[in-house]
Amino acid sequence: MHKTTRITVVLLFAAWTVDYIDRLVVNLALPAIGDTFDLAHGERGLIISAFFLTYALCQIPGGLLADRFGGVRMACSALALWSVFTGLTAAAWSFVALLAVRCCFGAAQGLFPGAALNTLSARSVPEQRMTANGWMQSSNAIGGLLAALLASALLTAWNWRVMYVTVSVLGVLVLLAVVRWMPAPLPPEQTGQMVRRARGATAAVLRSPVMWGFALLFFSYDVVIWGLNSWSASYLVEQRGLEIRYAGLLAIAPTLAAAVGAVVGGRLSDRFEGRPRKIIVPAMVVVAVLLFLLPRTPSVATYVVCGTLLSGAAGLCYLPSFSVPLRSLPPKLSGVASGMILFGGQLSGIITPTVFGTVVDHFSYTAAFSVLITGPVLAIVAVLCVPQTTERFLSRFRHIGTNTKEDIDARGAEHRV
């Protein structure tokens, strides 16, 4: 990869890592927060869903703002805002106040994903874009791992309020690094930026059934991810009798497997020139089987092995959900396109944690894990319906990054070469 791309990946990797630390420490803190405010499982799920409500609503506006004002500027604004609200979480004096802060926190983080993808698209060539994204998005798993380790240590030594004050400082440090070292974009002729964006191109992307198909695909993927991320720690503490400090340690293998899966999924997406069904269909079949087995494992050790395999298989599906749009569209449309896809995933974040907690309250954890199998089923259906290559994707649009149908056909031919 180009030096500019590598530096951009490193900086965005750090920003995404802090993003996930800040949002995921709540999963280990849920039992303590529940005790503080005397909350049922359904109410604890609302704490997570409150974040995803505003996070989802800000995905598309965040992408539009990144396309309009620049990815780096919007990424830095998001970093500053979410670090403030992470710190303010520690001051919550009631369940309602906590929900309000979580909503503000979600809105701030919702500005970041589209900005990050826009920033990387302007600093990478199309042929390597998903590989670069794979390395960047592997930060999600690393952030989840560090969130588990930091939360375990801080909750054991102090309490959840001290934990939130501590992790808010990380965002400030990464913000300073991005401002100081983010390189300038690559020349437009290398990134596809020279392709003219026709009037109404943004609206065409927003109205496209094809793009909403990719959003459904990512929604399905995130049913699995947010179900497991939100409730695995509580399950191990409440059902397996594990101490919270050990729950973080048991997350090491699954999160590393998810990171490897993200990198491999991005690399395979470039090698296959898109074609997400080649990756997602077999991977999601494996995920469905492992979801059924997970709560039925006879010991904590076998639970970790099953969860590790599951996380690796699911991680393979992350980047293929974005591969065709991000390889096909010019960078100036990458913000809105990625915002739409991410919006689908965050809708899952709104729905899944609360549904999971409600099923636990009325039935059992085993039933709740079984409900998550709807994610792989929907993912397989969705990926079989969306275009698999740049040529087929661009054929669905009249106005995207060019002014004529002939220009679109020519660009598709360039990608095939």
Short mmCIF file of C-alpha atoms in Angstrom, two decimals:
data_model
loop_
_atom_site.label_atom_id
_atom_site.label_comp_id
_atom_site.label_asym_id
_atom_site.label_seq_id
_atom_site.Cartn_x
_atom_site.Cartn_y
_atom_site.Cartn_z
CA MET A 1 0.00 0.00 0.00
CA HIS A 2 1.01 3.63 -0.58
CA LYS A 3 2.70 5.35 2.38
CA THR A 4 -0.20 7.81 2.61
CA THR A 5 -2.63 4.89 2.84
CA ARG A 6 -0.59 3.15 5.53
CA ILE A 7 -0.37 6.26 7.73
CA THR A 8 -4.08 6.91 7.29
CA VAL A 9 -4.90 3.33 8.25
CA VAL A 10 -2.77 3.58 11.41
CA LEU A 11 -4.40 6.83 12.56
CA LEU A 12 -7.93 5.67 11.76
CA PHE A 13 -7.18 2.31 13.39
CA ALA A 14 -6.38 4.19 16.60
CA ALA A 15 -9.51 6.33 16.32
CA TRP A 16 -11.77 3.32 15.67
CA THR A 17 -10.15 1.45 18.57
CA VAL A 18 -11.03 4.26 20.98
CA ASP A 19 -14.49 4.50 19.39
CA TYR A 20 -15.14 0.85 20.28
CA ILE A 21 -13.59 1.08 23.72
CA ASP A 22 -15.84 4.01 24.58
CA ARG A 23 -19.01 2.35 23.34
CA LEU A 24 -18.35 -1.22 24.53
CA VAL A 25 -17.18 -0.74 28.10
CA VAL A 26 -20.87 -0.41 28.95
CA ASN A 27 -21.35 -4.11 28.22
CA LEU A 28 -19.16 -5.16 31.13
CA ALA A 29 -20.48 -2.33 33.29
CA LEU A 30 -24.14 -3.33 32.77
CA PRO A 31 -24.38 -5.52 35.90
CA ALA A 32 -22.90 -2.72 38.06
CA ILE A 33 -25.01 -0.01 36.41
CA GLY A 34 -28.07 -2.22 36.83
CA ASP A 35 -27.33 -2.53 40.54
CA THR A 36 -26.78 1.22 40.89
CA PHE A 37 -30.15 2.11 39.37
CA ASP A 38 -32.03 -1.16 40.19
CA LEU A 39 -32.70 -2.08 36.55
CA ALA A 40 -34.26 -5.18 34.98
CA HIS A 41 -32.62 -6.86 31.97
CA GLY A 42 -34.94 -5.09 29.54
CA GLU A 43 -34.03 -1.70 31.03
CA ARG A 44 -30.34 -2.54 30.82
CA GLY A 45 -30.84 -3.33 27.14
CA LEU A 46 -32.37 0.15 26.71
CA ILE A 47 -29.08 1.71 27.85
CA ILE A 48 -27.41 0.12 24.83
CA SER A 49 -30.33 0.75 22.49
CA ALA A 50 -30.45 4.47 23.44
CA PHE A 51 -26.93 4.84 22.07
CA PHE A 52 -27.79 3.06 18.84
CA LEU A 53 -30.96 5.10 18.28
CA THR A 54 -29.07 8.37 17.79
CA TYR A 55 -26.01 6.59 16.39
CA ALA A 56 -28.16 5.14 13.61
CA LEU A 57 -29.97 8.41 12.91
CA CYS A 58 -26.66 10.23 12.44
CA GLN A 59 -25.08 7.73 10.02
CA ILE A 60 -26.47 9.19 6.80
CA PRO A 61 -26.21 12.86 7.89
CA GLY A 62 -22.65 12.11 9.06
CA GLY A 63 -21.77 10.68 5.64
CA LEU A 64 -23.33 13.66 3.85
CA LEU A 65 -21.41 16.11 6.06
CA ALA A 66 -18.16 14.22 5.40
CA ASP A 67 -18.73 14.40 1.64
CA ARG A 68 -19.54 18.11 1.95
CA PHE A 69 -16.97 19.40 4.49
CA GLY A 70 -14.26 16.73 4.36
CA GLY A 71 -13.74 13.44 6.17
CA VAL A 72 -10.86 14.57 8.40
CA ARG A 73 -12.72 17.63 9.68
CA MET A 74 -15.82 15.61 10.57
CA ALA A 75 -13.79 12.77 12.10
CA CYS A 76 -12.01 15.21 14.42
CA SER A 77 -15.30 16.86 15.39
CA ALA A 78 -16.79 13.47 16.23
CA LEU A 79 -13.75 12.45 18.30
CA ALA A 80 -13.92 15.63 20.37
CA LEU A 81 -17.66 15.39 21.01
CA TRP A 82 -17.82 11.72 21.93
CA SER A 83 -14.88 12.06 24.33
CA VAL A 84 -16.81 14.78 26.18
CA PHE A 85 -19.95 12.65 26.46
CA THR A 86 -17.96 9.59 27.52
CA GLY A 87 -16.69 11.61 30.48
CA LEU A 88 -20.17 12.98 31.23
CA THR A 89 -21.53 9.42 31.50
CA ALA A 90 -19.77 9.20 34.86
CA ALA A 91 -21.94 12.06 36.18
CA ALA A 92 -25.30 10.35 35.45
CA TRP A 93 -27.46 10.62 38.58
CA SER A 94 -30.46 8.60 37.37
CA PHE A 95 -31.53 6.09 34.76
CA VAL A 96 -33.18 8.85 32.69
CA ALA A 97 -30.05 11.03 32.85
CA LEU A 98 -27.93 8.07 31.78
CA LEU A 99 -30.20 7.45 28.78
CA ALA A 100 -29.95 11.14 27.80
CA VAL A 101 -26.14 11.12 27.91
CA ARG A 102 -26.03 7.86 25.96
CA CYS A 103 -28.21 9.43 23.25
CA CYS A 104 -25.83 12.41 22.95
CA PHE A 105 -22.86 10.05 22.93
CA GLY A 106 -24.46 8.03 20.14
CA ALA A 107 -25.09 11.14 18.03
CA ALA A 108 -21.46 12.21 18.39
CA GLN A 109 -20.10 8.79 17.41
CA GLY A 110 -22.60 8.58 14.56
CA LEU A 111 -20.72 11.34 12.76
CA PHE A 112 -17.52 9.30 12.66
CA PRO A 113 -17.96 6.16 10.48
CA GLY A 114 -18.85 7.94 7.25
CA ALA A 115 -16.08 10.47 7.90
CA ALA A 116 -13.53 7.70 8.47
CA LEU A 117 -14.47 5.83 5.29
CA ASN A 118 -14.47 9.06 3.30
CA THR A 119 -11.01 9.90 4.68
CA LEU A 120 -9.60 6.50 3.71
CA SER A 121 -11.24 6.49 0.26
CA ALA A 122 -9.49 9.79 -0.56
CA ARG A 123 -6.16 8.26 0.51
CA SER A 124 -6.34 4.82 -1.17
CA VAL A 125 -6.65 3.40 -4.69
CA PRO A 126 -9.78 1.36 -5.54
CA GLU A 127 -7.84 -1.89 -6.09
CA GLN A 128 -6.52 -1.84 -2.50
CA ARG A 129 -9.39 -0.06 -0.79
CA MET A 130 -11.01 -3.08 0.88
CA THR A 131 -7.65 -4.43 2.03
CA ALA A 132 -6.94 -1.06 3.65
CA ASN A 133 -10.43 -1.07 5.13
CA GLY A 134 -9.85 -4.57 6.45
CA TRP A 135 -6.82 -3.45 8.43
CA MET A 136 -8.66 -0.35 9.64
CA GLN A 137 -11.80 -2.24 10.65
CA SER A 138 -9.83 -4.92 12.48
CA SER A 139 -9.60 -2.17 15.09
CA ASN A 140 -13.21 -2.92 16.01
CA ALA A 141 -12.23 -6.26 17.47
CA ILE A 142 -9.11 -4.83 19.11
CA GLY A 143 -11.23 -2.06 20.60
CA GLY A 144 -13.64 -4.67 21.91
CA LEU A 145 -10.76 -6.61 23.46
CA LEU A 146 -9.25 -3.53 25.09
CA ALA A 147 -12.69 -2.46 26.29
CA ALA A 148 -13.11 -5.83 28.00
CA LEU A 149 -9.65 -5.71 29.59
CA LEU A 150 -9.84 -2.07 30.68
CA ALA A 151 -13.37 -2.41 31.99
CA SER A 152 -12.50 -5.57 33.91
CA ALA A 153 -9.52 -3.90 35.55
CA LEU A 154 -11.20 -0.56 36.29
CA LEU A 155 -14.44 -2.13 37.55
CA THR A 156 -12.49 -4.44 39.83
CA ALA A 157 -10.26 -1.66 41.19
CA TRP A 158 -12.82 1.18 41.34
CA ASN A 159 -16.31 1.52 39.82
CA TRP A 160 -18.07 2.25 36.56
CA ARG A 161 -17.98 6.04 37.05
CA VAL A 162 -14.17 6.11 37.38
CA MET A 163 -14.00 3.82 34.35
CA TYR A 164 -15.82 6.33 32.13
CA VAL A 165 -13.68 9.27 33.23
CA THR A 166 -10.55 7.24 32.48
CA VAL A 167 -11.49 6.05 29.00
CA SER A 168 -12.63 9.54 27.91
CA VAL A 169 -9.00 10.68 28.05
CA LEU A 170 -8.06 8.17 25.31
CA GLY A 171 -10.24 9.97 22.77
CA VAL A 172 -8.50 13.28 23.42
CA LEU A 173 -5.07 11.71 22.87
CA VAL A 174 -6.09 10.14 19.56
CA LEU A 175 -7.68 13.42 18.42
CA LEU A 176 -4.35 15.18 18.91
CA ALA A 177 -2.57 12.45 16.88
CA VAL A 178 -5.03 12.70 13.96
CA VAL A 179 -4.75 16.51 13.85
CA ARG A 180 -0.96 16.31 13.92
CA TRP A 181 -0.17 13.44 11.54
CA MET A 182 -3.04 12.84 9.07
CA PRO A 183 -1.50 13.07 5.56
CA ALA A 184 -2.93 14.94 2.59
CA PRO A 185 -5.15 12.96 0.14
CA LEU A 186 -3.66 11.11 -2.81
CA PRO A 187 -3.90 12.77 -6.24
CA PRO A 188 -7.51 12.62 -7.52
CA GLU A 189 -6.57 10.63 -10.62
CA GLN A 190 -5.37 7.77 -8.38
CA THR A 191 -8.43 7.56 -6.13
CA GLY A 192 -11.24 8.01 -8.67
CA GLN A 193 -11.91 11.56 -7.49
CA MET A 194 -11.48 12.84 -11.06
CA VAL A 195 -14.72 11.12 -12.02
CA ARG A 196 -17.35 13.82 -12.25
CA ARG A 197 -20.28 13.63 -9.90
CA ALA A 198 -23.46 14.40 -11.81
CA ARG A 199 -26.12 16.64 -10.35
CA GLY A 200 -28.44 14.55 -8.21
CA ALA A 201 -25.90 11.76 -7.69
CA THR A 202 -26.24 11.87 -3.89
CA ALA A 203 -30.03 11.67 -4.15
CA ALA A 204 -29.70 8.76 -6.58
CA VAL A 205 -27.58 6.86 -4.07
CA LEU A 206 -30.02 7.59 -1.23
CA ARG A 207 -33.00 6.38 -3.29
CA SER A 208 -31.30 3.27 -4.62
CA PRO A 209 -32.90 -0.08 -3.66
CA VAL A 210 -29.48 -1.63 -4.32
CA MET A 211 -27.86 0.49 -1.62
CA TRP A 212 -30.64 -0.34 0.83
CA GLY A 213 -30.01 -3.99 -0.01
CA PHE A 214 -26.44 -3.61 1.23
CA ALA A 215 -27.82 -1.81 4.30
CA LEU A 216 -30.04 -4.85 4.99
CA LEU A 217 -27.00 -7.09 4.57
CA PHE A 218 -25.09 -5.15 7.22
CA PHE A 219 -28.16 -5.07 9.48
CA SER A 220 -28.20 -8.87 9.36
CA TYR A 221 -24.49 -9.11 10.16
CA ASP A 222 -24.89 -6.77 13.13
CA VAL A 223 -27.76 -8.80 14.61
CA VAL A 224 -25.10 -11.34 15.49
CA ILE A 225 -22.41 -8.84 16.51
CA TRP A 226 -24.48 -6.63 18.79
CA GLY A 227 -26.34 -9.52 20.32
CA LEU A 228 -23.07 -11.16 21.37
CA ASN A 229 -21.19 -7.97 22.27
CA SER A 230 -24.01 -6.64 24.42
CA TRP A 231 -24.83 -9.74 26.44
CA SER A 232 -21.91 -12.20 26.48
CA ALA A 233 -20.38 -10.72 29.64
CA SER A 234 -23.72 -10.69 31.48
CA TYR A 235 -24.37 -14.28 30.36
CA LEU A 236 -21.01 -15.49 31.68
CA VAL A 237 -21.49 -13.70 35.01
CA GLU A 238 -25.14 -14.65 35.57
CA GLN A 239 -25.35 -18.11 34.00
CA ARG A 240 -21.81 -19.49 34.27
CA GLY A 241 -20.96 -17.87 37.63
CA LEU A 242 -17.87 -16.11 36.31
CA GLU A 243 -16.36 -13.09 38.08
CA ILE A 244 -16.46 -9.92 35.98
CA ARG A 245 -12.66 -9.60 35.94
CA TYR A 246 -12.38 -12.97 34.20
CA ALA A 247 -15.12 -12.17 31.66
CA GLY A 248 -12.78 -9.65 30.05
CA LEU A 249 -9.94 -12.14 29.80
CA LEU A 250 -12.18 -14.69 28.09
CA ALA A 251 -12.92 -12.13 25.38
CA ILE A 252 -9.31 -12.15 24.15
CA ALA A 253 -9.54 -15.14 21.79
CA PRO A 254 -12.93 -14.22 20.20
CA THR A 255 -11.93 -10.60 19.61
CA LEU A 256 -8.59 -11.54 18.04
CA ALA A 257 -10.42 -14.01 15.81
CA ALA A 258 -12.82 -11.24 14.75
CA ALA A 259 -9.86 -8.96 13.92
CA VAL A 260 -8.24 -11.65 11.77
CA GLY A 261 -11.59 -12.31 10.10
CA ALA A 262 -11.99 -8.62 9.21
CA VAL A 263 -8.52 -8.45 7.64
CA VAL A 264 -9.00 -11.68 5.68
CA GLY A 265 -12.50 -10.64 4.60
CA GLY A 266 -11.16 -7.35 3.22
CA ARG A 267 -8.31 -9.07 1.39
CA LEU A 268 -10.64 -11.66 -0.12
CA SER A 269 -13.04 -8.91 -1.22
CA ASP A 270 -10.24 -7.29 -3.25
CA ARG A 271 -9.12 -10.65 -4.61
CA PHE A 272 -12.67 -11.55 -5.68
CA GLU A 273 -13.24 -7.99 -7.01
CA GLY A 274 -16.32 -7.80 -4.82
CA ARG A 275 -18.55 -10.87 -5.16
CA PRO A 276 -19.59 -10.87 -1.47
CA ARG A 277 -21.72 -14.02 -1.74
CA LYS A 278 -18.54 -16.11 -2.12
CA ILE A 279 -17.58 -15.12 1.44
CA ILE A 280 -20.85 -14.39 3.22
CA VAL A 281 -22.92 -17.46 2.34
CA PRO A 282 -20.51 -20.13 3.70
CA ALA A 283 -19.42 -17.95 6.64
CA MET A 284 -22.99 -17.26 7.76
CA VAL A 285 -23.93 -20.93 7.58
CA VAL A 286 -21.11 -21.60 10.05
CA VAL A 287 -22.26 -18.67 12.23
CA ALA A 288 -25.83 -20.01 12.42
CA VAL A 289 -24.67 -23.45 13.54
CA LEU A 290 -22.34 -22.00 16.19
CA LEU A 291 -25.04 -19.66 17.53
CA PHE A 292 -27.22 -22.70 18.17
CA LEU A 293 -24.40 -24.52 19.96
CA LEU A 294 -23.04 -21.57 21.97
CA PRO A 295 -25.42 -21.56 24.99
CA ARG A 296 -25.51 -25.34 24.98
CA THR A 297 -21.77 -25.83 25.47
CA PRO A 298 -20.99 -27.95 28.55
CA SER A 299 -18.24 -25.74 30.02
CA VAL A 300 -16.79 -22.25 29.95
CA ALA A 301 -13.80 -23.56 27.99
CA THR A 302 -15.97 -24.99 25.21
CA TYR A 303 -18.04 -21.78 25.24
CA VAL A 304 -14.88 -19.78 24.54
CA VAL A 305 -13.80 -22.14 21.74
CA CYS A 306 -17.25 -21.96 20.14
CA GLY A 307 -17.38 -18.18 20.56
CA THR A 308 -13.91 -17.79 19.03
CA LEU A 309 -14.85 -19.77 15.92
CA LEU A 310 -18.10 -17.82 15.68
CA SER A 311 -16.35 -14.44 15.93
CA GLY A 312 -13.84 -15.39 13.25
CA ALA A 313 -16.54 -16.58 10.84
CA ALA A 314 -18.66 -13.47 11.45
CA GLY A 315 -15.61 -11.20 11.04
CA LEU A 316 -15.16 -12.49 7.48
CA CYS A 317 -18.51 -10.88 6.58
CA TYR A 318 -17.78 -7.33 7.72
CA LEU A 319 -15.97 -5.84 4.71
CA PRO A 320 -17.82 -7.84 2.03
CA SER A 321 -20.95 -5.94 3.12
CA PHE A 322 -19.25 -2.75 1.84
CA SER A 323 -17.04 -4.14 -0.91
CA VAL A 324 -19.05 -3.51 -4.07
CA PRO A 325 -20.26 0.05 -3.28
CA LEU A 326 -16.89 1.28 -1.96
CA ARG A 327 -14.98 -0.24 -4.89
CA SER A 328 -17.43 1.19 -7.41
CA LEU A 329 -18.30 4.71 -6.23
CA PRO A 330 -16.02 7.77 -6.38
CA PRO A 331 -14.68 8.94 -2.99
CA LYS A 332 -16.97 11.98 -2.99
CA LEU A 333 -19.92 9.59 -2.66
CA SER A 334 -18.28 7.18 -0.22
CA GLY A 335 -19.54 9.08 2.84
CA VAL A 336 -23.23 8.86 1.99
CA ALA A 337 -22.91 5.28 0.69
CA SER A 338 -21.13 4.02 3.79
CA GLY A 339 -23.53 6.01 5.96
CA MET A 340 -26.48 4.16 4.44
CA ILE A 341 -24.90 0.75 4.98
CA LEU A 342 -23.86 1.62 8.52
CA PHE A 343 -27.35 2.93 9.22
CA GLY A 344 -28.65 -0.57 8.55
CA GLY A 345 -26.17 -2.04 11.01
CA GLN A 346 -27.03 0.47 13.70
CA LEU A 347 -30.74 -0.23 13.39
CA SER A 348 -29.75 -3.69 14.51
CA GLY A 349 -27.93 -2.11 17.44
CA ILE A 350 -31.17 -0.39 18.46
CA ILE A 351 -33.31 -3.49 18.21
CA THR A 352 -31.12 -6.47 19.10
CA PRO A 353 -29.90 -5.66 22.66
CA THR A 354 -33.40 -4.84 23.91
CA VAL A 355 -34.99 -7.84 22.18
CA PHE A 356 -32.27 -10.11 23.60
CA GLY A 357 -32.77 -8.76 27.13
CA THR A 358 -36.55 -9.04 26.88
CA VAL A 359 -36.30 -12.66 25.71
CA VAL A 360 -34.01 -13.39 28.67
CA ASP A 361 -36.54 -11.83 31.06
CA HIS A 362 -39.46 -13.85 29.66
CA PHE A 363 -37.74 -17.06 28.57
CA SER A 364 -34.00 -17.78 28.89
CA TYR A 365 -30.54 -16.97 27.60
CA THR A 366 -30.69 -20.09 25.44
CA ALA A 367 -33.82 -18.79 23.71
CA ALA A 368 -32.22 -15.37 23.25
CA PHE A 369 -29.12 -16.82 21.56
CA SER A 370 -31.40 -18.82 19.25
CA VAL A 371 -33.21 -15.62 18.21
CA LEU A 372 -29.88 -14.29 16.89
CA ILE A 373 -29.92 -16.99 14.17
CA THR A 374 -32.31 -14.72 12.25
CA GLY A 375 -29.21 -12.62 11.45
CA PRO A 376 -27.36 -15.24 9.37
CA VAL A 377 -30.58 -16.25 7.61
CA LEU A 378 -31.33 -12.65 6.58
CA ALA A 379 -27.70 -12.09 5.55
CA ILE A 380 -27.74 -15.04 3.16
CA VAL A 381 -31.00 -13.87 1.58
CA ALA A 382 -29.73 -10.28 1.24
CA VAL A 383 -26.34 -11.15 -0.28
CA LEU A 384 -27.99 -13.35 -2.91
CA CYS A 385 -30.07 -10.35 -4.04
CA VAL A 386 -27.46 -7.55 -4.32
CA PRO A 387 -25.10 -6.97 -7.30
CA GLN A 388 -21.83 -8.86 -7.01
CA THR A 389 -19.50 -6.77 -9.20
CA THR A 390 -18.78 -3.14 -10.08
CA GLU A 391 -20.24 -3.57 -13.56
CA ARG A 392 -23.55 -4.93 -12.27
CA PHE A 393 -23.65 -2.37 -9.47
CA LEU A 394 -23.14 0.63 -11.77
CA SER A 395 -25.68 -0.71 -14.27
CA ARG A 396 -28.37 -0.05 -11.64
CA PHE A 397 -27.70 3.72 -11.72
CA ARG A 398 -28.17 6.41 -14.31
CA HIS A 399 -26.35 9.13 -12.32
CA ILE A 400 -23.60 8.29 -9.89
CA GLY A 401 -20.14 9.59 -10.62
CA THR A 402 -20.50 10.40 -14.32
CA ASN A 403 -22.75 12.38 -16.59
CA THR A 404 -23.56 9.72 -19.16
CA LYS A 405 -24.39 6.07 -19.39
CA GLU A 406 -21.34 5.66 -21.65
CA ASP A 407 -19.06 7.07 -18.94
CA ILE A 408 -20.50 4.61 -16.44
CA ASP A 409 -19.89 1.72 -18.82
CA ALA A 410 -16.33 2.91 -19.45
CA ARG A 411 -15.62 3.14 -15.72
CA GLY A 412 -16.99 -0.36 -15.21
CA ALA A 413 -14.62 -1.60 -17.91
CA GLU A 414 -11.69 0.08 -16.17
CA HIS A 415 -12.54 -1.74 -12.96
CA ARG A 416 -12.74 -5.06 -14.79
CA VAL A 417 -9.26 -4.48 -16.19
#
